[in-house]
Coordinates of C-alpha atoms in Angstrom, one line a residue:
L1 CA -14.3 48.2 -33.2
L2 CA -11.3 47.7 -35.5
E3 CA -12.2 45.2 -38.2
L4 CA -9.8 43.8 -40.7
D5 CA -12.2 43.0 -43.5
A6 CA -12.6 42.9 -47.3
Q7 CA -15.4 43.1 -49.9
G8 CA -16.7 40.1 -51.8
A9 CA -16.7 36.4 -51.1
G10 CA -14.4 35.1 -53.8
T11 CA -11.6 32.5 -53.4
A12 CA -8.7 35.0 -53.3
G13 CA -8.3 38.7 -52.4
A14 CA -5.8 41.4 -51.5
A15 CA -4.1 41.4 -48.2
N16 CA -5.5 43.6 -45.4
T17 CA -2.8 45.2 -43.3
V18 CA -2.8 47.7 -40.5
S19 CA 0.6 49.3 -39.7
I20 CA 1.0 51.5 -36.6
P21 CA 4.6 52.4 -35.8
G22 CA 3.9 53.5 -32.3
G23 CA 1.9 50.5 -31.3
L24 CA -1.8 49.6 -30.9
V25 CA -3.7 49.6 -27.6
N26 CA -7.0 47.7 -27.7
A27 CA -8.7 49.1 -24.6
A28 CA -11.0 47.3 -22.2
G29 CA -14.4 47.0 -23.9
A30 CA -13.0 47.4 -27.4
T31 CA -12.7 44.8 -30.1
I32 CA -10.4 43.9 -32.9
R33 CA -11.8 41.4 -35.4
A34 CA -10.2 39.6 -38.2
T35 CA -12.8 38.4 -40.7
A36 CA -12.7 35.5 -43.1
T37 CA -14.5 37.1 -46.0
L38 CA -11.9 36.2 -48.6
R39 CA -10.2 32.9 -48.4
G40 CA -6.5 33.3 -48.8
A41 CA -6.5 37.0 -48.0
A42 CA -4.1 37.7 -45.2
R43 CA -5.0 39.8 -42.1
T44 CA -2.0 41.6 -40.6
L45 CA -1.4 43.9 -37.7
A46 CA 2.1 45.2 -38.2
T47 CA 2.5 46.8 -34.8
A48 CA 3.1 46.1 -31.1
L49 CA -0.3 45.0 -29.7
T50 CA -1.4 45.7 -26.2
N51 CA -4.8 44.0 -25.8
Q52 CA -6.9 44.9 -22.9
G53 CA -10.2 44.1 -24.6
T54 CA -11.1 41.4 -27.1
V55 CA -9.4 40.1 -30.2
A56 CA -11.7 37.8 -32.2
L57 CA -10.5 35.7 -35.1
L58 CA -12.9 34.6 -37.8
G59 CA -9.9 34.1 -40.1
P60 CA -6.1 34.1 -39.9
L61 CA -4.3 37.0 -38.3
S62 CA -0.5 37.7 -38.3
L63 CA 1.6 39.9 -36.0
P64 CA 4.8 40.3 -38.0
A65 CA 6.4 43.4 -36.4
T66 CA 10.0 42.9 -35.3
S67 CA 11.7 43.9 -32.0
V68 CA 8.3 44.6 -30.3
T69 CA 6.6 43.4 -27.2
H70 CA 3.0 42.2 -27.3
T71 CA 0.8 41.8 -24.2
N72 CA -2.6 40.4 -23.6
S73 CA -4.5 41.1 -20.4
G74 CA -7.9 40.8 -22.1
T75 CA -9.3 38.0 -24.3
I76 CA -8.1 36.5 -27.5
A77 CA -10.7 34.2 -29.1
L78 CA -9.0 32.2 -31.9
G79 CA -12.1 30.2 -32.8
D80 CA -11.0 27.9 -35.7
A81 CA -8.4 30.3 -37.0
E82 CA -4.7 30.8 -36.7
L83 CA -2.8 33.6 -35.0
R84 CA 0.8 33.8 -36.1
V85 CA 3.2 35.8 -33.9
A86 CA 6.7 36.6 -35.3
L87 CA 9.1 36.9 -32.3
S88 CA 12.1 38.2 -34.2
G89 CA 14.5 41.1 -33.5
T90 CA 15.8 42.5 -30.2
G91 CA 13.5 42.1 -27.2
A92 CA 10.7 40.4 -29.2
A93 CA 8.2 39.0 -26.8
F94 CA 4.5 38.1 -26.2
T95 CA 3.1 37.9 -22.6
N96 CA -0.3 36.4 -22.0
D97 CA -1.8 37.5 -18.6
G98 CA -5.3 37.3 -20.0
A99 CA -7.4 34.5 -21.6
I100 CA -6.7 32.8 -24.9
T101 CA -9.4 30.4 -26.1
A102 CA -9.5 28.2 -29.2
N103 CA -11.7 25.6 -30.8
T104 CA -10.2 22.3 -31.9
A105 CA -8.8 23.7 -35.1
G106 CA -7.6 27.0 -33.6
R107 CA -3.9 27.7 -33.4
L108 CA -1.4 30.1 -32.0
V109 CA 2.0 29.8 -33.5
A110 CA 5.0 31.7 -32.1
S111 CA 8.2 31.7 -34.2
G112 CA 11.5 33.4 -34.1
S113 CA 14.2 34.0 -31.5
G114 CA 11.9 35.7 -28.9
T115 CA 9.8 34.4 -26.0
W116 CA 6.1 33.7 -25.7
T117 CA 5.3 33.8 -22.0
Q118 CA 2.2 32.3 -20.3
G119 CA 1.9 34.6 -17.3
A120 CA 1.0 33.3 -13.9
G121 CA -2.5 34.9 -14.2
G122 CA -3.1 33.9 -17.8
T123 CA -5.0 31.0 -19.4
F124 CA -4.8 29.2 -22.7
T125 CA -7.6 26.8 -23.4
G126 CA -8.3 24.5 -26.4
G127 CA -6.8 24.3 -29.8
T128 CA -3.0 24.2 -30.5
L129 CA -0.2 26.2 -28.9
A130 CA 2.9 26.0 -31.0
A131 CA 6.5 27.3 -31.1
A132 CA 8.9 27.1 -34.0
A133 CA 12.1 28.4 -35.5
G134 CA 14.0 29.2 -32.3
A135 CA 11.1 30.5 -30.2
T136 CA 10.8 29.9 -26.5
L137 CA 7.5 29.0 -24.7
A138 CA 8.0 30.2 -21.1
L139 CA 5.2 28.7 -19.1
D140 CA 4.8 30.4 -15.7
A141 CA 1.4 28.8 -15.4
T142 CA 0.0 25.5 -16.6
V143 CA -1.7 25.8 -20.0
A144 CA -4.6 23.7 -21.3
P145 CA -4.4 23.5 -25.1
D146 CA -5.6 20.3 -26.8
T147 CA -2.1 20.1 -28.4
L148 CA 1.2 21.6 -27.4
R149 CA 3.6 21.5 -30.4
A150 CA 7.2 22.7 -30.7
E151 CA 9.7 22.4 -33.5
D152 CA 13.3 23.7 -33.2
A153 CA 12.2 25.5 -30.0
T154 CA 12.5 25.6 -26.2
V155 CA 9.8 25.0 -23.6
A156 CA 10.6 26.4 -20.2
L157 CA 8.5 25.2 -17.2
A158 CA 8.5 27.3 -14.0
A159 CA 8.4 25.6 -10.6
G160 CA 5.1 24.1 -9.9
V161 CA 4.0 24.2 -13.5
T162 CA 3.2 21.1 -15.6
T163 CA 2.4 20.6 -19.3
G164 CA -1.2 19.7 -18.2
D165 CA -3.5 17.5 -20.2
A166 CA -2.2 18.4 -23.6
T167 CA -1.2 16.0 -26.4
M168 CA 2.4 17.0 -27.1
I169 CA 4.5 16.8 -30.3
L170 CA 8.2 17.9 -29.8
S171 CA 10.8 17.9 -32.6
R172 CA 14.4 19.1 -32.1
T173 CA 13.1 20.8 -28.9
T174 CA 14.3 21.1 -25.4
V175 CA 12.1 21.2 -22.3
N176 CA 13.7 22.6 -19.2
G177 CA 13.1 24.4 -16.0
A178 CA 11.9 23.4 -12.5
G179 CA 8.4 22.2 -13.5
Q180 CA 7.3 18.8 -14.6
G181 CA 6.3 17.3 -18.0
T182 CA 3.1 15.3 -17.7
V183 CA 1.4 12.8 -20.1
Q184 CA -2.0 12.0 -18.8
A185 CA -3.7 8.6 -19.3
G186 CA -5.1 8.6 -22.8
R187 CA -2.8 11.3 -24.0
T188 CA 0.4 11.1 -26.2
L189 CA 3.8 12.7 -26.1
T190 CA 5.7 12.3 -29.4
L191 CA 9.4 13.0 -29.4
S192 CA 11.8 13.3 -32.4
A193 CA 15.4 14.3 -31.5
A194 CA 14.0 16.1 -28.5
T195 CA 15.3 16.5 -24.9
I196 CA 13.1 16.5 -21.7
G197 CA 15.3 18.0 -19.0
T198 CA 12.5 18.2 -16.4
A199 CA 10.9 15.4 -14.4
L200 CA 8.4 13.5 -16.5
A201 CA 5.3 11.8 -15.2
N202 CA 4.0 9.4 -17.9
A203 CA 0.6 7.9 -17.4
G204 CA -0.1 7.9 -21.1
T205 CA 1.9 7.1 -24.2
L206 CA 5.4 8.3 -25.0
I207 CA 6.4 7.7 -28.7
V208 CA 10.0 8.2 -29.8
R209 CA 10.2 8.6 -33.5
H210 CA 13.1 8.5 -35.9
P211 CA 15.5 10.0 -36.7
G212 CA 18.0 10.8 -34.0
T213 CA 18.2 10.5 -30.2
S214 CA 15.6 11.8 -27.8
T215 CA 16.8 12.2 -24.2
L216 CA 15.0 12.1 -20.8
S217 CA 17.5 13.6 -18.4
G218 CA 15.1 14.1 -15.4
S219 CA 13.3 11.4 -13.4
V220 CA 10.7 9.3 -15.1
T221 CA 7.7 7.8 -13.4
M222 CA 5.4 5.3 -15.0
T223 CA 2.0 3.6 -14.0
A224 CA 0.2 0.5 -15.2
T225 CA -1.3 2.6 -18.0
S226 CA 2.1 3.9 -19.2
V227 CA 3.5 3.1 -22.6
I228 CA 6.9 4.0 -24.0
R229 CA 7.3 3.1 -27.7
T230 CA 10.4 3.7 -29.9
L231 CA 9.6 3.6 -33.6
S232 CA 12.5 3.4 -36.1
G233 CA 12.2 3.9 -39.9
T234 CA 13.2 2.0 -43.0
G235 CA 15.7 4.5 -44.5
A236 CA 19.3 4.9 -43.8
G237 CA 19.9 6.8 -40.5
E238 CA 16.2 6.5 -39.4
S239 CA 17.0 4.8 -36.1
A240 CA 15.0 5.8 -33.1
I241 CA 17.0 6.1 -29.9
L242 CA 15.7 6.9 -26.4
A243 CA 18.4 7.8 -23.9
I244 CA 17.4 7.9 -20.2
T245 CA 20.0 9.3 -17.7
G246 CA 19.2 7.4 -14.6
D247 CA 17.0 4.4 -13.6
L248 CA 13.8 3.4 -15.3
D249 CA 11.2 1.4 -13.5
N250 CA 8.6 0.1 -16.0
A251 CA 5.1 -0.5 -14.6
G252 CA 3.3 -0.6 -17.9
L253 CA 4.6 -1.4 -21.5
I254 CA 7.9 -0.6 -23.1
E255 CA 8.0 -1.5 -26.8
L256 CA 10.9 -1.3 -29.3
D257 CA 9.3 -1.2 -32.7
S258 CA 10.0 -0.4 -36.4
E259 CA 8.0 0.8 -39.4
A260 CA 9.6 -2.0 -41.4
S261 CA 7.3 -4.8 -42.6
G262 CA 7.7 -8.3 -44.0
T263 CA 11.4 -9.0 -45.0
E264 CA 12.0 -5.3 -45.4
A265 CA 15.3 -4.2 -43.8
G266 CA 14.8 -1.3 -41.4
E267 CA 16.8 0.6 -38.8
A268 CA 16.9 -0.5 -35.2
S269 CA 15.3 1.0 -32.2
E270 CA 17.4 1.5 -29.1
L271 CA 16.7 2.1 -25.5
S272 CA 19.7 3.4 -23.6
V273 CA 19.5 3.6 -19.8
T274 CA 22.5 4.8 -17.8
G275 CA 21.1 3.3 -14.6
L276 CA 19.0 0.2 -14.1
L277 CA 16.0 -0.8 -16.2
T278 CA 13.6 -2.7 -14.1
N279 CA 10.6 -4.4 -15.7
A280 CA 8.3 -4.9 -12.7
A281 CA 5.9 -7.7 -12.0
G282 CA 2.9 -7.3 -14.3
A283 CA 4.8 -5.0 -16.7
T284 CA 5.9 -5.9 -20.3
L285 CA 9.1 -5.2 -22.1
R286 CA 8.7 -6.0 -25.8
A287 CA 10.9 -6.0 -28.8
T288 CA 8.8 -6.1 -32.0
A289 CA 10.5 -6.7 -35.3
N290 CA 8.2 -6.1 -38.2
G291 CA 11.0 -6.7 -40.7
T292 CA 14.6 -8.0 -40.3
V293 CA 15.3 -5.5 -37.5
A294 CA 17.3 -6.4 -34.4
H295 CA 16.7 -3.9 -31.6
R296 CA 19.0 -3.0 -28.8
I297 CA 18.9 -2.2 -25.1
T298 CA 22.0 -0.5 -23.7
G299 CA 22.2 -0.9 -19.9
S300 CA 21.4 -3.6 -17.4
V301 CA 18.0 -5.1 -17.3
V302 CA 16.1 -6.8 -14.4
N303 CA 13.0 -8.6 -15.6
A304 CA 10.4 -9.4 -13.0
G305 CA 7.5 -9.1 -15.4
T306 CA 7.4 -10.3 -19.1
L307 CA 10.2 -9.8 -21.6
E308 CA 8.7 -10.6 -25.0
L309 CA 10.6 -10.9 -28.3
T310 CA 8.8 -10.2 -31.6
P311 CA 5.4 -11.8 -31.0
G312 CA 4.4 -13.7 -34.1
R313 CA 7.8 -13.4 -35.7
T314 CA 11.4 -14.4 -35.1
A315 CA 14.3 -12.0 -34.6
P316 CA 17.0 -11.2 -32.1
L317 CA 17.3 -8.6 -29.3
L318 CA 20.6 -7.5 -27.8
I319 CA 21.0 -6.3 -24.2
D320 CA 24.3 -4.5 -24.0
G321 CA 24.8 -5.0 -20.2
A322 CA 23.8 -7.5 -17.6
F323 CA 20.4 -9.4 -17.5
T324 CA 18.6 -10.8 -14.5
N325 CA 15.4 -12.8 -15.0
T326 CA 12.9 -13.6 -12.2
G327 CA 9.9 -13.2 -14.4
T328 CA 9.0 -14.7 -17.8
L329 CA 11.1 -14.6 -21.0
V330 CA 8.8 -15.2 -24.0
L331 CA 10.3 -16.3 -27.4
D332 CA 8.9 -17.6 -30.7
A333 CA 10.1 -20.4 -32.9
S334 CA 8.8 -21.4 -36.3
S335 CA 11.5 -24.1 -37.0
G336 CA 14.7 -25.5 -35.7
T337 CA 16.5 -22.7 -37.5
Q338 CA 14.0 -19.8 -37.2
F339 CA 13.6 -18.6 -33.7
D340 CA 14.0 -15.6 -31.4
A341 CA 17.4 -15.2 -29.7
L342 CA 18.4 -13.0 -26.8
G343 CA 21.9 -11.7 -26.7
V344 CA 23.5 -10.4 -23.5
T345 CA 27.0 -8.9 -23.5
G346 CA 27.3 -9.1 -19.7
I347 CA 26.3 -11.7 -17.1
A348 CA 22.9 -13.4 -17.6
T349 CA 21.5 -14.5 -14.2
L350 CA 18.6 -16.8 -14.9
G351 CA 15.5 -17.9 -12.9
G352 CA 11.8 -17.5 -13.5
T353 CA 10.2 -19.0 -16.7
L354 CA 11.3 -19.5 -20.3
T355 CA 8.3 -19.8 -22.6
I356 CA 8.8 -20.7 -26.3
N357 CA 5.7 -20.4 -28.5
G358 CA 5.7 -22.6 -31.6
L359 CA 4.6 -20.7 -34.7
A360 CA 2.9 -22.2 -37.8
G361 CA 2.4 -25.6 -36.1
Y362 CA 6.1 -26.0 -35.3
V363 CA 6.9 -29.3 -33.5
G364 CA 10.4 -29.9 -32.3
D365 CA 12.6 -32.6 -33.9
P366 CA 15.2 -34.7 -32.0
A367 CA 17.9 -32.9 -34.1
D368 CA 16.8 -29.4 -33.2
Q369 CA 19.2 -27.3 -31.2
L370 CA 17.9 -23.8 -30.6
E371 CA 20.5 -21.5 -29.1
V372 CA 18.1 -19.0 -27.6
L373 CA 20.4 -17.1 -25.3
T374 CA 24.1 -16.0 -25.6
A375 CA 25.9 -14.0 -22.9
G376 CA 29.2 -13.1 -21.5
S377 CA 28.5 -15.7 -18.9
V378 CA 25.4 -17.6 -17.8
V379 CA 24.6 -18.1 -14.1
G380 CA 21.8 -20.2 -12.8
S381 CA 18.9 -21.7 -14.8
F382 CA 15.2 -21.2 -15.7
A383 CA 13.0 -22.6 -12.9
T384 CA 10.2 -23.4 -15.4
L385 CA 10.3 -24.3 -19.1
S386 CA 7.2 -24.0 -21.3
L387 CA 8.2 -25.5 -24.7
P388 CA 6.6 -26.6 -27.9
V389 CA 5.9 -30.3 -28.4
G390 CA 9.2 -32.1 -29.3
L391 CA 11.5 -29.7 -27.5
L392 CA 12.5 -31.5 -24.3
S393 CA 15.3 -29.8 -22.4
A394 CA 17.6 -26.8 -21.8
I395 CA 21.4 -27.1 -22.0
Y396 CA 23.3 -24.5 -20.0
A397 CA 26.8 -24.0 -21.2
G398 CA 29.2 -21.3 -19.9
T399 CA 27.9 -18.6 -22.3
T400 CA 24.8 -20.1 -24.0
V401 CA 21.4 -21.6 -23.3
T402 CA 20.3 -24.2 -26.0
I403 CA 16.9 -25.8 -26.2
S404 CA 17.2 -29.3 -27.4
G405 CA 14.9 -31.9 -29.0
T406 CA 16.7 -34.6 -27.1

């Protein structure tokens, strides 16, 4: 037994450090234990660790040695504590071919320019697995933490490997390799200026937060439970942009949203699709303006489901591309001058249904002329109109659609 301990039970204490220049082998059947006797007292193993036995954390433990290789073929039990691994210097690495377990509060954090590798025979269960400050998580096997977090890092997925059932939070991070990112139903993937270069199967919720652009450059699959939500901020430069290289077939909910509220001016959310965005029958594409925000879709859109603008409020949405409607376009109007408007830079090919919901008891007036759609050109007409009382007809001009009170 090697125990990093201290006397007393106060609120602070001296650090406890074991430094072994030649490396430490914790043999099969042996135990290294980091206690939690003194809150705030650091436990440090300044050496290359080869663990074949058990490492048990009752308090935090750091492995700060530079240019060393750590291996685990035994068991590391994090409990509710944190293990910090500094992967800095030439050849710095940590390979897990054993078992790492954690309670909900337990964390393993790898930082630095080196690589933390989940070996094909290793397991990581519970808690948080995190990478930061240039570290690489190389996953040669699927891990099962509660949370996978990476900031200024890289996550590399080997062929046949997925990100499992974890909730993921990725900031300024790239995910690459031949494996697949997965967001299970009920789980969340949060991106901020991150890039997913692998295929992504999203059955849960994908949130793209400001600032900057997050990119999905592999194929994206969605189900009826899938949600994609962009969330911009209120400060300058706090736009949230999701760029998808290829087609996107929405079978669930896509929502462009903002943290702005009331009449607060916020930054826009943008969804950029280099291929075709198809909103399937039964699916919803929604632009939600909580302030004076006008969101944007770059790319061509085919709506066979429901395209809904700012439910309960009025604001515009711009589609920078072509628009085809065979489903339902839902707009709100609170007066003859306050209403949702859809802008299309390309050709708007119309069919399906136009629904306008009257807010705050709005009743159309004979003088009301609501220009609800502008486009490079308008082709066709809505097959069905569902309008507030007092709005009677649609006028189709070459580049506009106007709902009239006469």
